[in-house]
Structures are given as C-alpha cells and as structure tokens.
C-alpha cells in the first residue's frame, strides 16, 4: 500500500482558452467520447490506490458536484426503462471514491486553489492532479502516471513532480525544471521556472499535471508573491520549497493531453476512439477516407 492517501484536483479555473464552451461547462467536464475528462482522472486516482479525493470547484459551475453525486431519480428511470447496465454505470460514479468538494471563491491561480485544500489534506503529504490534464498509459493501463509518482514518493519521501520532455518551441507554455543529472526517470530538481523564454529554459522537462508534494508546500504557498491579477502560482512555491528540501522530477510513462487547449482536446478524442474496440474500426476507416 502506498503512503499517499489523498489527492487534490483543482477544477475552478476560468478556462478562457475554451470560451464560449466554458461559460457554462468547465473544461474538466468536457466529454472524451462518453465520459467527462474529470471522471478519467478520478479513475486514475483510484487505480493509483488513492480514494480520498478533494475536488476544488467554483460555485458558478455546480455541474461537477452533480456528476459525482448519486442521482437516485435517474437510476429509477433507467430501471423502469429496463436499462439495468446503464443504471449500474450511473450508480458506480457516486460510489467510486470518497469525494469532498472544496470551493475556491475566486480564480486566483493554481497555488491559491491548492491552498483551499489545506484543511482537507490535514497535515499529510498529498498528490495533485490537474483536472484538465488527461494522461493515458496505453502500454500499461495498470500503472497510470499518478501511481508511478506515488511509488517514487514511497522510495524518496520527497516531493515528486511528474515531467515529460516537450519540444523547445513549447517550453514557454509550461513550468520547466532544471535537473542535477539526467538520470531519467527519477531526477533531482535544482530549480523550477514558470513559462521561461526559449533562451531561459534550463531543460525540456515540463511539469505536466501530476505532483506529489510534502505538506510544507502550504507554508511556501502562503509566502509566494502574488502575480498579475493577484494570482498565486504553484511553480513559484515549489521553487521556494526546493531551496530547503529535496524535490525530484519523475519522467512518467503515458501520453498526456492538455484538454484545456483545442488541439489537445481533439487529439485525446481521436486517440481514445482508436484505442476502443467498439469504435476503432469505424473511426480508422473514416480517417483513412479523408486521404490527408
Ligand atoms: P489552467 O491555467 O490550465 O486553467 O490551470 P485556466 O486558468 O482555467 O485556463 P485558461 O488559461 O484560462 O484557459 C490548470 C488547472 O488548475 C485549475 C484549472 O481549473 C485547471 O484544471 N485552476 C486554475 C483552479 O482550480 N483555480 C485557479 O484559480 C486556476
């Protein structure tokens, strides 16, 4: 059994890159075929042995709370319509994990969102999964990205940042780590820089949506200087943390999709369709017919 028991999933951002859809529907709830992105993420947490989940939500978008709460009326209707299998599918969502909803009143940045979860975490070391980062380990579905990180934490008892290499042209979209030695997969981090310029980037390793952090991150988050619009960044707090503590980067296996970007969303849709027995034939035939 892993030592990490709790995860925070921040889902309270504005999602401005995906307006107007995100006006009423948080990007974390965008369906990837027949399941919202956030459900894939909750399932990744439970497959990683973490069942105590805090989802950070905004009051403006109650749809997340609705999705993960039991809906006995719908279950009843499905039963009456002789849809036993569908009823079980819906019922399972309400009981897949112990989910606590934590409210972020204003979208003041990822670091601020995490700070709202301090009481829920209650002094333990914990994991973070970004609600808009979907990661699928097609080669070994039993070893999702988060499980790889919590296993690394068990060996080091230190904070672990999930990383993968990105093209140089993309470094300024991410938090980039400066590592001591490139001894992938587990590498000690010297520094983290949020959205560096191409010249500033110390490596191509970007932090991609999965973290395990020691509990003292909360004290650094409280010290971070607010950025533009009063936002509190998580990367800045991690950079302060690693001055006094060992922090590692773990190069995880799995394909990562940024559901908050249009291209990332479309890629996830295509890949997941092609990975499913019920859709693979039809969709691959369709793609071939496009003669790109
Ligand atoms: P992003 O920076 O990708 O989300 O945050 P965003 O700000 O909503 O996106 P754009 O740039 O405007 O399109 C990563 C994750 O952190 C959450 C987001 O919901 C997303 O899952 N987040 C971000 C919060 O929960 N609260 C915040 O204040 C900011």
mmCIF file of C-alpha atoms and ligand atoms in Angstrom:
data_model
loop_
_atom_site.group_PDB
_atom_site.id
_atom_site.type_symbol
_atom_site.label_atom_id
_atom_site.label_comp_id
_atom_site.label_asym_id
_atom_site.label_seq_id
_atom_site.Cartn_x
_atom_site.Cartn_y
_atom_site.Cartn_z
ATOM 1 C CA UNK A 1 0.000 0.000 0.000
ATOM 2 C CA UNK A 2 1.287 3.426 -0.921
ATOM 3 C CA UNK A 3 1.772 6.097 1.713
ATOM 4 C CA UNK A 4 -0.021 8.868 -0.183
ATOM 5 C CA UNK A 5 -3.728 8.707 0.663
ATOM 6 C CA UNK A 6 -5.206 11.997 -0.565
ATOM 7 C CA UNK A 7 -5.312 13.935 -3.809
ATOM 8 C CA UNK A 8 -6.469 17.435 -4.717
ATOM 9 C CA UNK A 9 -7.917 18.008 -8.188
ATOM 10 C CA UNK A 10 -8.244 21.737 -8.964
ATOM 11 C CA UNK A 11 -11.114 22.435 -11.373
ATOM 12 C CA UNK A 12 -12.032 26.032 -10.609
ATOM 13 C CA UNK A 13 -10.167 27.907 -13.350
ATOM 14 C CA UNK A 14 -11.916 30.147 -15.869
ATOM 15 C CA UNK A 15 -10.906 28.099 -18.907
ATOM 16 C CA UNK A 16 -10.625 31.213 -21.049
ATOM 17 C CA UNK A 17 -8.920 29.365 -23.917
ATOM 18 C CA UNK A 18 -12.110 27.409 -24.460
ATOM 19 C CA UNK A 19 -14.738 30.132 -24.311
ATOM 20 C CA UNK A 20 -17.625 30.207 -25.071
ATOM 21 C CA UNK A 21 -17.985 26.489 -24.131
ATOM 22 C CA UNK A 22 -16.512 27.089 -20.687
ATOM 23 C CA UNK A 23 -19.085 29.793 -19.941
ATOM 24 C CA UNK A 24 -21.367 27.105 -18.519
ATOM 25 C CA UNK A 25 -19.337 23.884 -18.810
ATOM 26 C CA UNK A 26 -15.982 23.598 -17.026
ATOM 27 C CA UNK A 27 -13.332 22.135 -19.361
ATOM 28 C CA UNK A 28 -12.753 19.400 -16.763
ATOM 29 C CA UNK A 29 -16.256 18.139 -17.663
ATOM 30 C CA UNK A 30 -15.727 18.056 -21.419
ATOM 31 C CA UNK A 31 -16.685 14.589 -22.631
ATOM 32 C CA UNK A 32 -13.976 12.480 -24.215
ATOM 33 C CA UNK A 33 -16.385 10.308 -26.197
ATOM 34 C CA UNK A 34 -18.836 9.194 -23.491
ATOM 35 C CA UNK A 35 -17.112 10.146 -20.252
ATOM 36 C CA UNK A 36 -16.136 13.541 -18.810
ATOM 37 C CA UNK A 37 -12.398 14.174 -18.608
ATOM 38 C CA UNK A 38 -12.611 14.520 -14.833
ATOM 39 C CA UNK A 39 -14.010 11.003 -14.489
ATOM 40 C CA UNK A 40 -10.947 9.579 -16.284
ATOM 41 C CA UNK A 41 -8.838 11.495 -13.752
ATOM 42 C CA UNK A 42 -10.797 10.285 -10.721
ATOM 43 C CA UNK A 43 -10.446 6.732 -12.099
ATOM 44 C CA UNK A 44 -6.669 7.262 -12.452
ATOM 45 C CA UNK A 45 -6.555 8.267 -8.767
ATOM 46 C CA UNK A 46 -8.461 5.179 -7.626
ATOM 47 C CA UNK A 47 -6.314 2.919 -9.871
ATOM 48 C CA UNK A 48 -3.307 4.514 -8.133
ATOM 49 C CA UNK A 49 -4.724 3.454 -4.746
ATOM 50 C CA UNK A 50 -5.976 6.922 -3.745
ATOM 51 C CA UNK A 51 -9.653 7.019 -2.771
ATOM 52 C CA UNK A 52 -9.802 10.184 -0.686
ATOM 53 C CA UNK A 53 -10.285 12.904 -3.270
ATOM 54 C CA UNK A 54 -10.754 16.652 -2.847
ATOM 55 C CA UNK A 55 -12.104 18.360 -5.956
ATOM 56 C CA UNK A 56 -11.663 22.137 -5.995
ATOM 57 C CA UNK A 57 -14.658 23.710 -7.670
ATOM 58 C CA UNK A 58 -16.158 27.098 -8.357
ATOM 59 C CA UNK A 59 -19.647 27.927 -7.079
ATOM 60 C CA UNK A 60 -20.536 29.143 -10.563
ATOM 61 C CA UNK A 61 -20.360 25.637 -12.053
ATOM 62 C CA UNK A 62 -22.313 23.105 -9.949
ATOM 63 C CA UNK A 63 -22.204 20.539 -12.744
ATOM 64 C CA UNK A 64 -19.092 18.829 -11.294
ATOM 65 C CA UNK A 65 -20.791 18.260 -7.954
ATOM 66 C CA UNK A 66 -23.881 16.943 -9.742
ATOM 67 C CA UNK A 67 -21.896 14.474 -11.832
ATOM 68 C CA UNK A 68 -20.167 12.829 -8.863
ATOM 69 C CA UNK A 69 -23.245 12.755 -6.601
ATOM 70 C CA UNK A 70 -25.756 9.937 -6.602
ATOM 71 C CA UNK A 71 -28.856 10.547 -8.725
ATOM 72 C CA UNK A 72 -31.499 8.137 -7.459
ATOM 73 C CA UNK A 73 -34.188 9.659 -9.685
ATOM 74 C CA UNK A 74 -32.179 8.889 -12.843
ATOM 75 C CA UNK A 75 -31.313 5.418 -11.513
ATOM 76 C CA UNK A 76 -35.040 4.799 -11.007
ATOM 77 C CA UNK A 77 -35.916 6.000 -14.502
ATOM 78 C CA UNK A 78 -33.247 3.773 -16.074
ATOM 79 C CA UNK A 79 -34.507 0.812 -14.092
ATOM 80 C CA UNK A 80 -38.091 1.437 -15.247
ATOM 81 C CA UNK A 81 -36.812 1.681 -18.847
ATOM 82 C CA UNK A 82 -35.179 -1.746 -18.434
ATOM 83 C CA UNK A 83 -31.697 -0.270 -18.676
ATOM 84 C CA UNK A 84 -30.025 -2.209 -15.873
ATOM 85 C CA UNK A 85 -26.484 -1.894 -17.277
ATOM 86 C CA UNK A 86 -26.779 1.870 -17.697
ATOM 87 C CA UNK A 87 -28.259 2.158 -14.195
ATOM 88 C CA UNK A 88 -25.229 0.363 -12.744
ATOM 89 C CA UNK A 89 -22.884 2.631 -14.699
ATOM 90 C CA UNK A 90 -24.526 5.724 -13.198
ATOM 91 C CA UNK A 91 -24.691 4.237 -9.715
ATOM 92 C CA UNK A 92 -20.966 3.413 -9.784
ATOM 93 C CA UNK A 93 -19.996 7.076 -10.297
ATOM 94 C CA UNK A 94 -21.490 8.042 -6.947
ATOM 95 C CA UNK A 95 -19.522 5.376 -5.094
ATOM 96 C CA UNK A 96 -16.185 5.171 -6.924
ATOM 97 C CA UNK A 97 -14.324 7.202 -4.269
ATOM 98 C CA UNK A 98 -14.804 9.387 -1.217
ATOM 99 C CA UNK A 99 -15.126 12.778 -2.870
ATOM 100 C CA UNK A 100 -15.074 16.077 -0.968
ATOM 101 C CA UNK A 101 -15.895 19.302 -2.809
ATOM 102 C CA UNK A 102 -13.837 22.312 -1.800
ATOM 103 C CA UNK A 103 -14.801 25.783 -3.024
ATOM 104 C CA UNK A 104 -12.450 28.371 -4.468
ATOM 105 C CA UNK A 105 -14.400 31.628 -4.345
ATOM 106 C CA UNK A 106 -12.278 33.446 -6.928
ATOM 107 C CA UNK A 107 -9.953 32.005 -9.581
ATOM 108 C CA UNK A 108 -6.767 33.453 -8.079
ATOM 109 C CA UNK A 109 -4.385 30.913 -9.580
ATOM 110 C CA UNK A 110 -3.420 27.277 -9.193
ATOM 111 C CA UNK A 111 -1.460 27.931 -5.973
ATOM 112 C CA UNK A 112 -4.492 29.670 -4.455
ATOM 113 C CA UNK A 113 -6.705 26.730 -5.489
ATOM 114 C CA UNK A 114 -4.351 24.299 -3.712
ATOM 115 C CA UNK A 115 -4.329 26.489 -0.571
ATOM 116 C CA UNK A 116 -8.113 25.989 -0.306
ATOM 117 C CA UNK A 117 -7.430 22.279 0.230
ATOM 118 C CA UNK A 118 -5.171 22.670 3.285
ATOM 119 C CA UNK A 119 -7.836 21.693 5.839
ATOM 120 C CA UNK A 120 -8.902 18.651 3.779
ATOM 121 C CA UNK A 121 -5.270 17.461 3.481
ATOM 122 C CA UNK A 122 -4.929 17.789 7.281
ATOM 123 C CA UNK A 123 -1.150 17.700 7.706
ATOM 124 C CA UNK A 124 -0.358 14.815 5.336
ATOM 125 C CA UNK A 125 1.818 14.714 2.231
ATOM 126 C CA UNK A 126 -0.507 14.549 -0.768
ATOM 127 C CA UNK A 127 -0.936 14.372 -4.533
ATOM 128 C CA UNK A 128 -2.255 16.893 -7.059
ATOM 129 C CA UNK A 129 -3.805 16.058 -10.431
ATOM 130 C CA UNK A 130 -4.738 18.911 -12.751
ATOM 131 C CA UNK A 131 -8.343 18.485 -13.811
ATOM 132 C CA UNK A 132 -7.593 19.392 -17.419
ATOM 133 C CA UNK A 133 -4.550 17.135 -17.922
ATOM 134 C CA UNK A 134 -5.510 13.696 -19.187
ATOM 135 C CA UNK A 135 -2.732 11.087 -19.106
ATOM 136 C CA UNK A 136 -3.240 7.597 -20.504
ATOM 137 C CA UNK A 137 -0.606 4.886 -20.179
ATOM 138 C CA UNK A 138 -1.662 2.827 -23.208
ATOM 139 C CA UNK A 139 1.287 0.401 -22.742
ATOM 140 C CA UNK A 140 0.397 -0.480 -19.153
ATOM 141 C CA UNK A 141 -3.068 0.702 -18.041
ATOM 142 C CA UNK A 142 -2.475 -0.841 -14.596
ATOM 143 C CA UNK A 143 0.344 1.683 -13.992
ATOM 144 C CA UNK A 144 -1.136 5.160 -14.510
ATOM 145 C CA UNK A 145 1.020 8.290 -14.208
ATOM 146 C CA UNK A 146 -0.057 9.069 -10.645
ATOM 147 C CA UNK A 147 0.789 5.535 -9.473
ATOM 148 C CA UNK A 148 4.297 5.956 -10.921
ATOM 149 C CA UNK A 149 4.705 9.150 -8.868
ATOM 150 C CA UNK A 150 3.368 7.762 -5.579
ATOM 151 C CA UNK A 151 5.683 4.744 -5.972
ATOM 152 C CA UNK A 152 8.614 7.162 -6.398
ATOM 153 C CA UNK A 153 7.472 9.064 -3.288
ATOM 154 C CA UNK A 154 7.492 5.840 -1.273
ATOM 155 C CA UNK A 155 11.188 5.451 -2.136
ATOM 156 C CA UNK A 156 12.241 9.063 -1.502
ATOM 157 C CA UNK A 157 9.690 10.549 0.977
ATOM 158 C CA UNK A 158 10.238 13.765 -1.016
ATOM 159 C CA UNK A 159 8.134 15.866 -3.349
ATOM 160 C CA UNK A 160 7.872 14.438 -6.868
ATOM 161 C CA UNK A 161 6.940 16.418 -9.994
ATOM 162 C CA UNK A 162 5.603 14.476 -12.979
ATOM 163 C CA UNK A 163 7.557 15.565 -16.076
ATOM 164 C CA UNK A 164 7.966 14.791 -19.756
ATOM 165 C CA UNK A 165 10.085 16.377 -22.458
ATOM 166 C CA UNK A 166 8.340 18.932 -24.669
ATOM 167 C CA UNK A 167 9.543 20.484 -27.948
ATOM 168 C CA UNK A 168 11.790 23.543 -27.417
ATOM 169 C CA UNK A 169 9.237 25.728 -29.191
ATOM 170 C CA UNK A 170 6.706 24.891 -26.443
ATOM 171 C CA UNK A 171 8.766 25.491 -23.269
ATOM 172 C CA UNK A 172 7.228 28.906 -22.637
ATOM 173 C CA UNK A 173 3.803 27.290 -22.097
ATOM 174 C CA UNK A 174 4.945 25.242 -19.075
ATOM 175 C CA UNK A 175 6.743 25.127 -15.749
ATOM 176 C CA UNK A 176 10.218 23.820 -16.680
ATOM 177 C CA UNK A 177 12.647 22.095 -14.296
ATOM 178 C CA UNK A 178 16.395 22.421 -14.061
ATOM 179 C CA UNK A 179 17.722 18.999 -13.065
ATOM 180 C CA UNK A 180 21.002 17.960 -11.424
ATOM 181 C CA UNK A 181 21.762 14.930 -13.612
ATOM 182 C CA UNK A 182 19.644 13.484 -16.398
ATOM 183 C CA UNK A 183 19.246 10.052 -14.801
ATOM 184 C CA UNK A 184 15.688 9.510 -16.000
ATOM 185 C CA UNK A 185 13.155 8.559 -14.735
ATOM 186 C CA UNK A 186 13.927 9.955 -11.227
ATOM 187 C CA UNK A 187 16.000 13.152 -11.236
ATOM 188 C CA UNK A 188 16.800 15.681 -8.549
ATOM 189 C CA UNK A 189 15.494 19.167 -9.287
ATOM 190 C CA UNK A 190 17.676 22.261 -8.844
ATOM 191 C CA UNK A 191 15.149 24.884 -9.866
ATOM 192 C CA UNK A 192 11.737 25.377 -11.454
ATOM 193 C CA UNK A 193 10.868 28.233 -13.820
ATOM 194 C CA UNK A 194 7.338 29.094 -14.867
ATOM 195 C CA UNK A 195 6.919 29.746 -18.609
ATOM 196 C CA UNK A 196 10.576 30.544 -19.450
ATOM 197 C CA UNK A 197 11.630 32.042 -22.760
ATOM 198 C CA UNK A 198 13.405 29.666 -25.197
ATOM 199 C CA UNK A 199 16.782 31.105 -24.096
ATOM 200 C CA UNK A 200 15.995 30.860 -20.362
ATOM 201 C CA UNK A 201 14.706 27.258 -20.407
ATOM 202 C CA UNK A 202 17.169 25.093 -18.439
ATOM 203 C CA UNK A 203 15.859 21.810 -19.936
ATOM 204 C CA UNK A 204 12.987 20.418 -21.989
ATOM 205 C CA UNK A 205 11.389 18.730 -18.962
ATOM 206 C CA UNK A 206 7.972 20.277 -18.367
ATOM 207 C CA UNK A 207 5.841 19.671 -15.283
ATOM 208 C CA UNK A 208 2.676 18.083 -16.640
ATOM 209 C CA UNK A 209 -0.296 17.887 -14.363
ATOM 210 C CA UNK A 210 0.734 15.325 -11.713
ATOM 211 C CA UNK A 211 2.512 16.073 -8.428
ATOM 212 C CA UNK A 212 3.203 14.559 -5.035
ATOM 213 C CA UNK A 213 4.054 17.278 -2.522
ATOM 214 C CA UNK A 214 5.197 17.320 1.067
ATOM 215 C CA UNK A 215 2.802 19.113 3.384
ATOM 216 C CA UNK A 216 5.133 22.076 3.978
ATOM 217 C CA UNK A 217 4.249 23.313 0.457
ATOM 218 C CA UNK A 218 1.329 25.107 2.159
ATOM 219 C CA UNK A 219 3.691 27.337 4.148
ATOM 220 C CA UNK A 220 5.538 28.285 0.928
ATOM 221 C CA UNK A 221 2.270 28.938 -0.901
ATOM 222 C CA UNK A 222 1.426 31.466 1.814
ATOM 223 C CA UNK A 223 4.736 33.256 1.176
ATOM 224 C CA UNK A 224 4.546 33.413 -2.640
ATOM 225 C CA UNK A 225 4.406 36.934 -4.037
ATOM 226 C CA UNK A 226 1.131 37.440 -5.879
ATOM 227 C CA UNK A 227 1.476 37.807 -9.612
ATOM 228 C CA UNK A 228 -0.641 39.755 -12.044
ATOM 229 C CA UNK A 229 -4.342 39.900 -11.096
ATOM 230 C CA UNK A 230 -3.414 38.756 -7.566
ATOM 231 C CA UNK A 231 -2.732 35.165 -8.715
ATOM 232 C CA UNK A 232 -0.718 32.718 -6.595
ATOM 233 C CA UNK A 233 1.423 30.320 -8.616
ATOM 234 C CA UNK A 234 2.252 26.752 -7.648
ATOM 235 C CA UNK A 235 5.561 26.645 -9.578
ATOM 236 C CA UNK A 236 6.866 29.626 -7.595
ATOM 237 C CA UNK A 237 6.019 27.876 -4.295
ATOM 238 C CA UNK A 238 7.751 24.680 -5.467
ATOM 239 C CA UNK A 239 10.827 26.737 -6.370
ATOM 240 C CA UNK A 240 10.889 28.063 -2.778
ATOM 241 C CA UNK A 241 10.302 24.560 -1.375
ATOM 242 C CA UNK A 242 13.278 23.084 -3.198
ATOM 243 C CA UNK A 243 15.711 25.577 -1.700
ATOM 244 C CA UNK A 244 15.280 23.841 1.703
ATOM 245 C CA UNK A 245 14.047 20.368 0.665
ATOM 246 C CA UNK A 246 14.884 17.675 -1.872
ATOM 247 C CA UNK A 247 12.473 17.707 -4.787
ATOM 248 C CA UNK A 248 12.538 15.156 -7.599
ATOM 249 C CA UNK A 249 11.216 15.114 -11.149
ATOM 250 C CA UNK A 250 9.819 11.788 -12.354
ATOM 251 C CA UNK A 251 9.640 11.188 -16.115
ATOM 252 C CA UNK A 252 6.381 9.262 -16.240
ATOM 253 C CA UNK A 253 5.232 6.822 -18.930
ATOM 254 C CA UNK A 254 1.976 7.702 -20.663
ATOM 255 C CA UNK A 255 0.548 10.048 -23.243
ATOM 256 C CA UNK A 256 -0.548 13.402 -21.918
ATOM 257 C CA UNK A 257 -3.266 15.604 -23.407
ATOM 258 C CA UNK A 258 -3.995 19.219 -22.469
ATOM 259 C CA UNK A 259 -7.780 19.199 -22.508
ATOM 260 C CA UNK A 260 -7.757 22.969 -21.923
ATOM 261 C CA UNK A 261 -6.280 23.518 -25.384
ATOM 262 C CA UNK A 262 -8.277 22.915 -28.544
ATOM 263 C CA UNK A 263 -5.687 20.748 -30.281
ATOM 264 C CA UNK A 264 -5.089 18.687 -27.114
ATOM 265 C CA UNK A 265 -8.811 18.015 -26.762
ATOM 266 C CA UNK A 266 -9.179 16.861 -30.365
ATOM 267 C CA UNK A 267 -6.079 14.621 -30.075
ATOM 268 C CA UNK A 268 -7.479 12.947 -26.958
ATOM 269 C CA UNK A 269 -10.780 12.287 -28.710
ATOM 270 C CA UNK A 270 -9.095 10.676 -31.728
ATOM 271 C CA UNK A 271 -6.602 8.560 -29.750
ATOM 272 C CA UNK A 272 -9.187 7.287 -27.295
ATOM 273 C CA UNK A 273 -11.599 6.423 -30.095
ATOM 274 C CA UNK A 274 -8.829 4.485 -31.849
ATOM 275 C CA UNK A 275 -7.975 2.654 -28.622
ATOM 276 C CA UNK A 276 -11.548 1.346 -28.146
ATOM 277 C CA UNK A 277 -12.714 -1.920 -29.647
ATOM 278 C CA UNK A 278 -16.235 -0.540 -30.218
ATOM 279 C CA UNK A 279 -15.014 2.444 -32.279
ATOM 280 C CA UNK A 280 -11.603 1.599 -33.687
ATOM 281 C CA UNK A 281 -12.800 0.025 -36.967
ATOM 282 C CA UNK A 282 -15.304 2.720 -37.904
ATOM 283 C CA UNK A 283 -13.106 5.678 -36.937
ATOM 284 C CA UNK A 284 -9.884 4.426 -38.528
ATOM 285 C CA UNK A 285 -11.830 3.769 -41.732
ATOM 286 C CA UNK A 286 -13.214 7.297 -41.598
ATOM 287 C CA UNK A 287 -9.748 8.814 -41.051
ATOM 288 C CA UNK A 288 -8.362 6.803 -43.991
ATOM 289 C CA UNK A 289 -11.214 8.061 -46.176
ATOM 290 C CA UNK A 290 -10.079 11.651 -45.554
ATOM 291 C CA UNK A 291 -6.918 10.992 -47.623
ATOM 292 C CA UNK A 292 -4.982 13.663 -45.732
HETATM 293 P P1 LIG B 1 -5.017 26.411 -16.180
HETATM 294 O O1 LIG B 1 -4.155 27.576 -16.116
HETATM 295 O O2 LIG B 1 -4.806 25.410 -17.253
HETATM 296 O O3 LIG B 1 -6.554 26.774 -16.218
HETATM 297 O O4 LIG B 1 -4.995 25.699 -14.753
HETATM 298 P P2 LIG B 1 -7.335 28.086 -16.589
HETATM 299 O O5 LIG B 1 -6.738 29.282 -15.954
HETATM 300 O O6 LIG B 1 -8.759 27.767 -16.259
HETATM 301 O O7 LIG B 1 -7.173 28.080 -18.180
HETATM 302 P P3 LIG B 1 -7.131 29.230 -19.274
HETATM 303 O O8 LIG B 1 -5.677 29.521 -19.474
HETATM 304 O O9 LIG B 1 -7.928 30.404 -18.746
HETATM 305 O O10 LIG B 1 -7.765 28.616 -20.488
HETATM 306 C C1 LIG B 1 -4.721 24.326 -14.514
HETATM 307 C C2 LIG B 1 -5.800 23.716 -13.623
HETATM 308 O O11 LIG B 1 -5.954 24.460 -12.411
HETATM 309 C C3 LIG B 1 -7.296 24.848 -12.231
HETATM 310 C C4 LIG B 1 -7.942 24.804 -13.614
HETATM 311 O O12 LIG B 1 -9.326 24.544 -13.497
HETATM 312 C C5 LIG B 1 -7.168 23.672 -14.300
HETATM 313 O O13 LIG B 1 -7.741 22.404 -14.071
HETATM 314 N N1 LIG B 1 -7.329 26.219 -11.623
HETATM 315 C C6 LIG B 1 -6.651 27.239 -12.189
HETATM 316 C C7 LIG B 1 -8.107 26.423 -10.495
HETATM 317 O O14 LIG B 1 -8.736 25.483 -9.958
HETATM 318 N N2 LIG B 1 -8.169 27.671 -9.973
HETATM 319 C C8 LIG B 1 -7.494 28.728 -10.498
HETATM 320 O O15 LIG B 1 -7.592 29.858 -9.959
HETATM 321 C C9 LIG B 1 -6.719 28.499 -11.645
#
